[in-house]
CSV table of C-alpha atoms and ligand atoms in Angstrom, one decimal:
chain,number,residue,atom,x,y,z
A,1,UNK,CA,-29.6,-20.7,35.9
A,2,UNK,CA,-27.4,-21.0,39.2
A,3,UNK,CA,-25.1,-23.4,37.9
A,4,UNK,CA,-21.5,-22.2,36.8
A,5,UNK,CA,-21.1,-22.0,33.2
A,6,UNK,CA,-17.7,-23.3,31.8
A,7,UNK,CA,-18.3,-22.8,28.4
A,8,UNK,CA,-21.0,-22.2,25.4
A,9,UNK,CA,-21.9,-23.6,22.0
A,10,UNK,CA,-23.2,-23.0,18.6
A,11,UNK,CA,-24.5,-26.0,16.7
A,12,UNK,CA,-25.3,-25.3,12.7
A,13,UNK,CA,-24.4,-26.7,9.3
A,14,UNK,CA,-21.5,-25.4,6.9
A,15,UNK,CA,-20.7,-21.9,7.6
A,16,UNK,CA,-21.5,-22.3,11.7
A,17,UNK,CA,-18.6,-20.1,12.9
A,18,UNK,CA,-18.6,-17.7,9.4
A,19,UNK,CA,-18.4,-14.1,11.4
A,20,UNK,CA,-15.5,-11.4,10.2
A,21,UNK,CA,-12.8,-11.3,12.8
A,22,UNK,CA,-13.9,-14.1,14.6
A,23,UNK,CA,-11.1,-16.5,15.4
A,24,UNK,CA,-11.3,-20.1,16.2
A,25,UNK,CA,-8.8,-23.4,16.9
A,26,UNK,CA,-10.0,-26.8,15.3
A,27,UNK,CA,-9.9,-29.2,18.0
A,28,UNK,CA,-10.7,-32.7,18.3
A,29,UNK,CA,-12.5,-34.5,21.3
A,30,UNK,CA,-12.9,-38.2,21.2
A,31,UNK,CA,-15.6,-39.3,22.8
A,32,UNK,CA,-17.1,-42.7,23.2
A,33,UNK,CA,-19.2,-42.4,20.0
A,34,UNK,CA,-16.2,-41.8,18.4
A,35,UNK,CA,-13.8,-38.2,17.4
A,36,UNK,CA,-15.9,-35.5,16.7
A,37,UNK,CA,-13.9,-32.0,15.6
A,38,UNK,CA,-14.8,-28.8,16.9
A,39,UNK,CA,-13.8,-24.9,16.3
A,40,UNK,CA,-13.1,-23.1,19.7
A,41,UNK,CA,-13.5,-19.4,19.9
A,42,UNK,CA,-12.2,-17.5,23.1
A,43,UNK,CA,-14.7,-14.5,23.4
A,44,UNK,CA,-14.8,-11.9,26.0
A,45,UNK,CA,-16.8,-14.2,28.7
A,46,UNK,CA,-16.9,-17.8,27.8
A,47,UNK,CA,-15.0,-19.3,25.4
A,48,UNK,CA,-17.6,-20.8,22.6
A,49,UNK,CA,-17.5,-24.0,21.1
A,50,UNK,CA,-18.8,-24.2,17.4
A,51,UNK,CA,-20.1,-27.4,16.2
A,52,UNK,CA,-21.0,-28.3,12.6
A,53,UNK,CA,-23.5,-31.3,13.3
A,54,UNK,CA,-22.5,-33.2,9.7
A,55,UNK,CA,-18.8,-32.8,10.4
A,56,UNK,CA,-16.0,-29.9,9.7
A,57,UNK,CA,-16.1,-31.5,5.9
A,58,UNK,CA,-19.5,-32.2,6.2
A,59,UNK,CA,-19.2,-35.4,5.6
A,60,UNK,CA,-22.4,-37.0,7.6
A,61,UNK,CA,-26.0,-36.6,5.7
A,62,UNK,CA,-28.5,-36.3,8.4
A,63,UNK,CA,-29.6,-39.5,8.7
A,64,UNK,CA,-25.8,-40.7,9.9
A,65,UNK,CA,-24.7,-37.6,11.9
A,66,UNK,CA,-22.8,-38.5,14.9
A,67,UNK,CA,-25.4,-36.9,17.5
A,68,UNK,CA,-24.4,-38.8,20.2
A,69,UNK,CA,-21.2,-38.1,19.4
A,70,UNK,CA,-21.6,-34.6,19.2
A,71,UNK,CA,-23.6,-33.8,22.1
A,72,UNK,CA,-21.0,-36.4,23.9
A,73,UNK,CA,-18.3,-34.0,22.8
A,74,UNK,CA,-20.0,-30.7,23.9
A,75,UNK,CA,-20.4,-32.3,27.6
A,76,UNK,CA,-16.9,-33.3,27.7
A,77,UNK,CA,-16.0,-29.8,26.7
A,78,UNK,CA,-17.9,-28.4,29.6
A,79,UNK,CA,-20.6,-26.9,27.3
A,80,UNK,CA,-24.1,-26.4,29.5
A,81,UNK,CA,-25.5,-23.9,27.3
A,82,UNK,CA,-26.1,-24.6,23.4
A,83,UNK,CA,-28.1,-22.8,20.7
A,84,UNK,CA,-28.8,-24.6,17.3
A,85,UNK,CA,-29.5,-23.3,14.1
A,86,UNK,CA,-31.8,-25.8,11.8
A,87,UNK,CA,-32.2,-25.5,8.1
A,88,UNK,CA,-35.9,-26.0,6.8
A,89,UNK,CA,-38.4,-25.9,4.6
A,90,UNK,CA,-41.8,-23.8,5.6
A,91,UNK,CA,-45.2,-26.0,5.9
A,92,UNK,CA,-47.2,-23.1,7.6
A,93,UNK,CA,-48.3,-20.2,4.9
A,94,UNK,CA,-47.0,-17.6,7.1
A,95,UNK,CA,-43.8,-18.3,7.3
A,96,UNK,CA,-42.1,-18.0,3.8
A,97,UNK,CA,-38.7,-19.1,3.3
A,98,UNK,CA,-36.1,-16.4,4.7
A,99,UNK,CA,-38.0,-16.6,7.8
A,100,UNK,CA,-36.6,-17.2,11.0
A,101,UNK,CA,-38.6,-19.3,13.7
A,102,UNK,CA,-37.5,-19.9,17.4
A,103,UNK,CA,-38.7,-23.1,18.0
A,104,UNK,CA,-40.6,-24.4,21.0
A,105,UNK,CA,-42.1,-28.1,20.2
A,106,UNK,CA,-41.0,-31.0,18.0
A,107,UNK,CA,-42.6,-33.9,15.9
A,108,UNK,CA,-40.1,-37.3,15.6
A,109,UNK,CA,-40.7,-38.9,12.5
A,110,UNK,CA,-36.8,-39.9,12.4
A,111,UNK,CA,-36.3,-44.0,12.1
A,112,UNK,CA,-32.8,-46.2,12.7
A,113,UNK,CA,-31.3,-43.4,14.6
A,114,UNK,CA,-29.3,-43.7,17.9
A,115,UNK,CA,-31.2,-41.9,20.2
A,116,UNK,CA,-30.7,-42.0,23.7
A,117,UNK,CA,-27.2,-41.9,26.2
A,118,UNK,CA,-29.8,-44.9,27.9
A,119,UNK,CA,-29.0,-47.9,26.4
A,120,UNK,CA,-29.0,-50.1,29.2
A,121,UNK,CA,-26.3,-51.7,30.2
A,122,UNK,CA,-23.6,-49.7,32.0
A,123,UNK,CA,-25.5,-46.9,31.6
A,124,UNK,CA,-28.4,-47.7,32.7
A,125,UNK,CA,-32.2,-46.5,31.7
A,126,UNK,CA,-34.2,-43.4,32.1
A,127,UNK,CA,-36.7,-41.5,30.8
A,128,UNK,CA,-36.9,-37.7,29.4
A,129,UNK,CA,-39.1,-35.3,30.3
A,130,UNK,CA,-40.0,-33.1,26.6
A,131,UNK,CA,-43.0,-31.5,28.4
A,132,UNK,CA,-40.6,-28.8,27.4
A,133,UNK,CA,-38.1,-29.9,24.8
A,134,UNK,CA,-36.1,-26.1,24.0
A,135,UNK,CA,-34.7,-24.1,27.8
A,136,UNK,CA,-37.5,-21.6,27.6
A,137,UNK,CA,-34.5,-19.1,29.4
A,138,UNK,CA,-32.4,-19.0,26.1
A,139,UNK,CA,-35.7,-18.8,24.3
A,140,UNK,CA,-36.9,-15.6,26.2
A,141,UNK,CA,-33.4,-14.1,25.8
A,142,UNK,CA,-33.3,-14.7,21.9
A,143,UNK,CA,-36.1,-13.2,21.3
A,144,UNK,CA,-35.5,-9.9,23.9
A,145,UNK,CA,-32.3,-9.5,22.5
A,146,UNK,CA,-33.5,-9.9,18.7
A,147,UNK,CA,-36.1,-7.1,19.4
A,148,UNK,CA,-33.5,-5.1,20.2
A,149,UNK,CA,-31.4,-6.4,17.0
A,150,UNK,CA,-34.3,-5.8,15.2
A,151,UNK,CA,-34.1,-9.2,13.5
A,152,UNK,CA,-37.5,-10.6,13.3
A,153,UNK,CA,-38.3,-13.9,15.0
A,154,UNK,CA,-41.1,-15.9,15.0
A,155,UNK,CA,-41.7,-16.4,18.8
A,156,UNK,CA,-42.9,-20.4,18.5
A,157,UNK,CA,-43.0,-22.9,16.0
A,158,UNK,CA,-43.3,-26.9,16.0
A,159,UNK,CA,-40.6,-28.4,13.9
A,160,UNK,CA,-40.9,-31.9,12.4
A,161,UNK,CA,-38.2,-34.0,12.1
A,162,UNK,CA,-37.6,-36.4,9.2
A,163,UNK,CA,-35.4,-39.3,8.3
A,164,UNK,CA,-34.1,-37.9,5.1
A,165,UNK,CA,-32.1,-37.7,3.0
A,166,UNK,CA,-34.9,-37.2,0.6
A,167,UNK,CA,-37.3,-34.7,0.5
A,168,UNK,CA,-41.3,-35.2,1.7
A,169,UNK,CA,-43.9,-35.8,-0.6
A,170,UNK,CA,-46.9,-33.6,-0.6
A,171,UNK,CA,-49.2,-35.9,0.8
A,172,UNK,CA,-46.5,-36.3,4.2
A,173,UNK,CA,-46.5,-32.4,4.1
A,174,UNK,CA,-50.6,-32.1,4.3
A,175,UNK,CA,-49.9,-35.1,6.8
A,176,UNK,CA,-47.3,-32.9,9.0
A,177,UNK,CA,-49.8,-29.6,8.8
A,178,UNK,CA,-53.0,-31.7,9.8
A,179,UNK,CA,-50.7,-32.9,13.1
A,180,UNK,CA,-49.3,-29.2,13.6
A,181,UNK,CA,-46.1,-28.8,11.9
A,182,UNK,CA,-44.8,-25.5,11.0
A,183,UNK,CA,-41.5,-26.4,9.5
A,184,UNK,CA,-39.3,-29.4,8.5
A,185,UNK,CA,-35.7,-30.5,8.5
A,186,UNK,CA,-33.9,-33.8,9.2
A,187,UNK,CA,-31.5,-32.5,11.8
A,188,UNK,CA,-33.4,-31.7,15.0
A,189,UNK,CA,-33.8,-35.6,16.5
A,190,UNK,CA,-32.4,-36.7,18.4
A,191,UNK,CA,-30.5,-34.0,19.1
A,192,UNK,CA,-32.8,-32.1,21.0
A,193,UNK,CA,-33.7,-35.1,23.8
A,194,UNK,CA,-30.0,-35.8,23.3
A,195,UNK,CA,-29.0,-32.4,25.0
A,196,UNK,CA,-31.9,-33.1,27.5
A,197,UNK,CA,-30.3,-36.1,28.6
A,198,UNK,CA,-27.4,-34.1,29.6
A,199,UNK,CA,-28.4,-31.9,31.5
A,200,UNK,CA,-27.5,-28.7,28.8
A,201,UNK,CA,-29.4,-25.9,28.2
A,202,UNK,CA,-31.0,-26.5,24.5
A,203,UNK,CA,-32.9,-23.9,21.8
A,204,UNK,CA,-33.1,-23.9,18.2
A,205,UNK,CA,-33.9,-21.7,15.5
A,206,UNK,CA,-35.1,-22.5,12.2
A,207,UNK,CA,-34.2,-20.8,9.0
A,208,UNK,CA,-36.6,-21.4,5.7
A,209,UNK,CA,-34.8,-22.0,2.5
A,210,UNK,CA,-38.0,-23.2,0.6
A,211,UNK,CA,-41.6,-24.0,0.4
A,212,UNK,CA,-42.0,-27.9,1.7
A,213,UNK,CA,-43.1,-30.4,-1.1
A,214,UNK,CA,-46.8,-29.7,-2.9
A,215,UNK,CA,-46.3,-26.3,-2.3
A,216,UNK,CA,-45.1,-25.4,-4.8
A,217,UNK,CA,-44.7,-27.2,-8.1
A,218,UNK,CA,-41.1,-28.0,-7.2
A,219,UNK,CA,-39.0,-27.7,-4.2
A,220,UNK,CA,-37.1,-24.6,-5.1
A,221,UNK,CA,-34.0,-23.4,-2.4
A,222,UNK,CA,-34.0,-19.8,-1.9
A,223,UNK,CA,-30.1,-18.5,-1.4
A,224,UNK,CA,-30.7,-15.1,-1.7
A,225,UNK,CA,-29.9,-13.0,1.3
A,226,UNK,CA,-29.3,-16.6,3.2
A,227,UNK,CA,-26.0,-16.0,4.2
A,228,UNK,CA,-26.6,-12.6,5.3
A,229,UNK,CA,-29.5,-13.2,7.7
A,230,UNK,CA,-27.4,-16.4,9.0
A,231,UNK,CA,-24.2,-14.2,10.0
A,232,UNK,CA,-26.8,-11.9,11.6
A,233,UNK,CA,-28.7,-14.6,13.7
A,234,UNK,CA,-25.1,-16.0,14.3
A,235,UNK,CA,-24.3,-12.8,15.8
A,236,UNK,CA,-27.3,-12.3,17.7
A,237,UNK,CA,-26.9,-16.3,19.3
A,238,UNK,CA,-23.6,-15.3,20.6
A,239,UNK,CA,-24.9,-12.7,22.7
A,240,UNK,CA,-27.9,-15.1,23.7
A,241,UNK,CA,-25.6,-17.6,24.6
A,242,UNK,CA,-23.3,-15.9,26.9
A,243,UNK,CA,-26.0,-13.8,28.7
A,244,UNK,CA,-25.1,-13.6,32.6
A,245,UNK,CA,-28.8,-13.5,34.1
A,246,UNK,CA,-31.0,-16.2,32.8
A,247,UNK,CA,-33.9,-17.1,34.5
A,248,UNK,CA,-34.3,-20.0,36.4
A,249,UNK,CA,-35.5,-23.4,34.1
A,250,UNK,CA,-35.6,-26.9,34.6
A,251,UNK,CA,-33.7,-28.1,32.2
A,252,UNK,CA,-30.7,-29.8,34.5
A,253,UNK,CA,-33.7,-32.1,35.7
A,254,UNK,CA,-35.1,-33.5,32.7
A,255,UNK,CA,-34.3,-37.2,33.8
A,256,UNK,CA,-36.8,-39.2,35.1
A,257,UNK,CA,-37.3,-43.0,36.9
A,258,UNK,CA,-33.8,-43.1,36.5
A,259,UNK,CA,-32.5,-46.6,36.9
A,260,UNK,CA,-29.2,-46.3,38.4
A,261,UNK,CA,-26.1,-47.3,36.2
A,262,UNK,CA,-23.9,-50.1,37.3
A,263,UNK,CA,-21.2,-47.9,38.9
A,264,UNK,CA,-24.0,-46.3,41.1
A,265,UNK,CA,-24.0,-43.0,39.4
A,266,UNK,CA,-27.5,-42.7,39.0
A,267,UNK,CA,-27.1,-40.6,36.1
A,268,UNK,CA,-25.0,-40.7,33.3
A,269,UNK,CA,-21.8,-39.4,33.0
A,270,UNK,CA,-19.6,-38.7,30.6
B,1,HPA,N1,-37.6,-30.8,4.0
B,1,HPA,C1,-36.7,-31.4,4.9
B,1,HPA,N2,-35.6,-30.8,5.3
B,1,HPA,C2,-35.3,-29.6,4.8
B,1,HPA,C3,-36.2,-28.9,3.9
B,1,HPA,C4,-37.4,-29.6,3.5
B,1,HPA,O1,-38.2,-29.1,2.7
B,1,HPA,N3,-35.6,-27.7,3.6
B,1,HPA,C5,-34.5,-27.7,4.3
B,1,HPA,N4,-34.3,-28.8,5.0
């Protein structure tokens, strides 16, 4: 990665920014999807912008997040690096819940959701390239860096999104493992493609809190130890985040048969 880096992000659910001794400013950015609040951390190197995708009073269930909105907001910040955290429940057999899986591939079974910066319009259409969704530079560096952490990471993992807010039913869950599915959440569409669209620099991991439907007999959440191995993964994505010698990727280039906007920008801008 050439390209200057202004500034860095976390994106998580309640707790994102949760470290001892790390101190943050709320700050509101108000985008053309609407205001979307932030927490702002000045570290060492870049400052790092923390991002709780349902809102700082969680307000939004998944299926009405703001994720245009918030991905509008990191851009405007100057964010061109982001790593996500996802809550989940585990579908594959080896990954119980309290695992931890750096995901590489997605399944979209999200509905109603606004998806795309390309609406047409003034800004235009054009077409994402997911051959790979999650910058495989921050990927590589998570998983170096959590070696040396020693917090175990599964390396790959295909993540299935839902609509939610409910939970699946068994037979979507043998559904999702017969199509390759190792974990599901409701928060990863559009999100993903969203950051692609931009230009930023985009990997997730998941954290299992529970066996998905048919499992077991019931969906049970597993809090033990939770908050624990979040602080530490929290720790370990600020160091990702800010590393100084990525590798090269492709991820500024993700646009393609891009039909210019009316203003001749060719690309969308925020
Ligand atoms: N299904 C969907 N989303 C989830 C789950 C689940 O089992 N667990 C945590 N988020």
């Amino acid at each position: 990665m050439s390209e200057t880096v202004e500034r860095v992000a976390i994106i998580g659910g309640t707790g994102v920014s949760d470290l001892p001794g790390l101190i943050t400013e709320r700050q509101v950015v108000d985008t053309p999807y609407g205001p979307v609040a932030v927490l702002v951390a000045q570290t060492e190197r870049y400052p790092v912008v923390f991002l709780n995708r349902h809102g700082l009073n969680r307000e939004h269930p998944p299926h009405r997040i703001n994720y245009r909105g918030n991905l509008a907001a990191l851009r405007m910040l100057g964010v061109t690096r982001v790593l996500a955290t996802y809550a989940v429940g585990s579908i594959n057999r080896a990954l119980p819940p309290g695992s931890l899986i750096v995901i590489d591939d997605y399944l979209d079974f999200t509905s109603g959701r606004s998806a795309t910066f390309f609406d047409g319009g003034d800004t235009g259409h054009a077409y994402t390239e997911m051959s790979t969704p999650c910058c495989p530079a921050l990927r590589a560096r998570l998983l170096a860096l959590a070696t040396q952490a020693d917090l175990p990471l599964h390396p790959s993992g295909v993540y299935v999104c839902t609509n939610g807010p409910r939970f699946e039913t068994p037979a979507e869950i043998r559904m999702y493992a017969q199509l390759g599915a190792d974990v599901v959440g409701m928060t990863g569409m559009p999100e993903v493609t969203l950051a692609r669209e931009l230009g930023i620099h985009y990997a997730a991991v998941a954290y299992s809190i529970n066996w998905a439907a048919g499992i077991e007999d019931q969906i049970q959440i597993v809090r033990d130890g939770i908050p624990e191995l979040l602080r530490r993964l929290l720790r370990l994505m600020l160091e990702t985040v800010q590393a100084d010698d990525l590798s090269p990727c492709r991820c500024a280039d993700a646009l393609m048969m891009v039909t210019p906007s009316r203003e001749g920008g060719g690309r969308y801008r925020l």
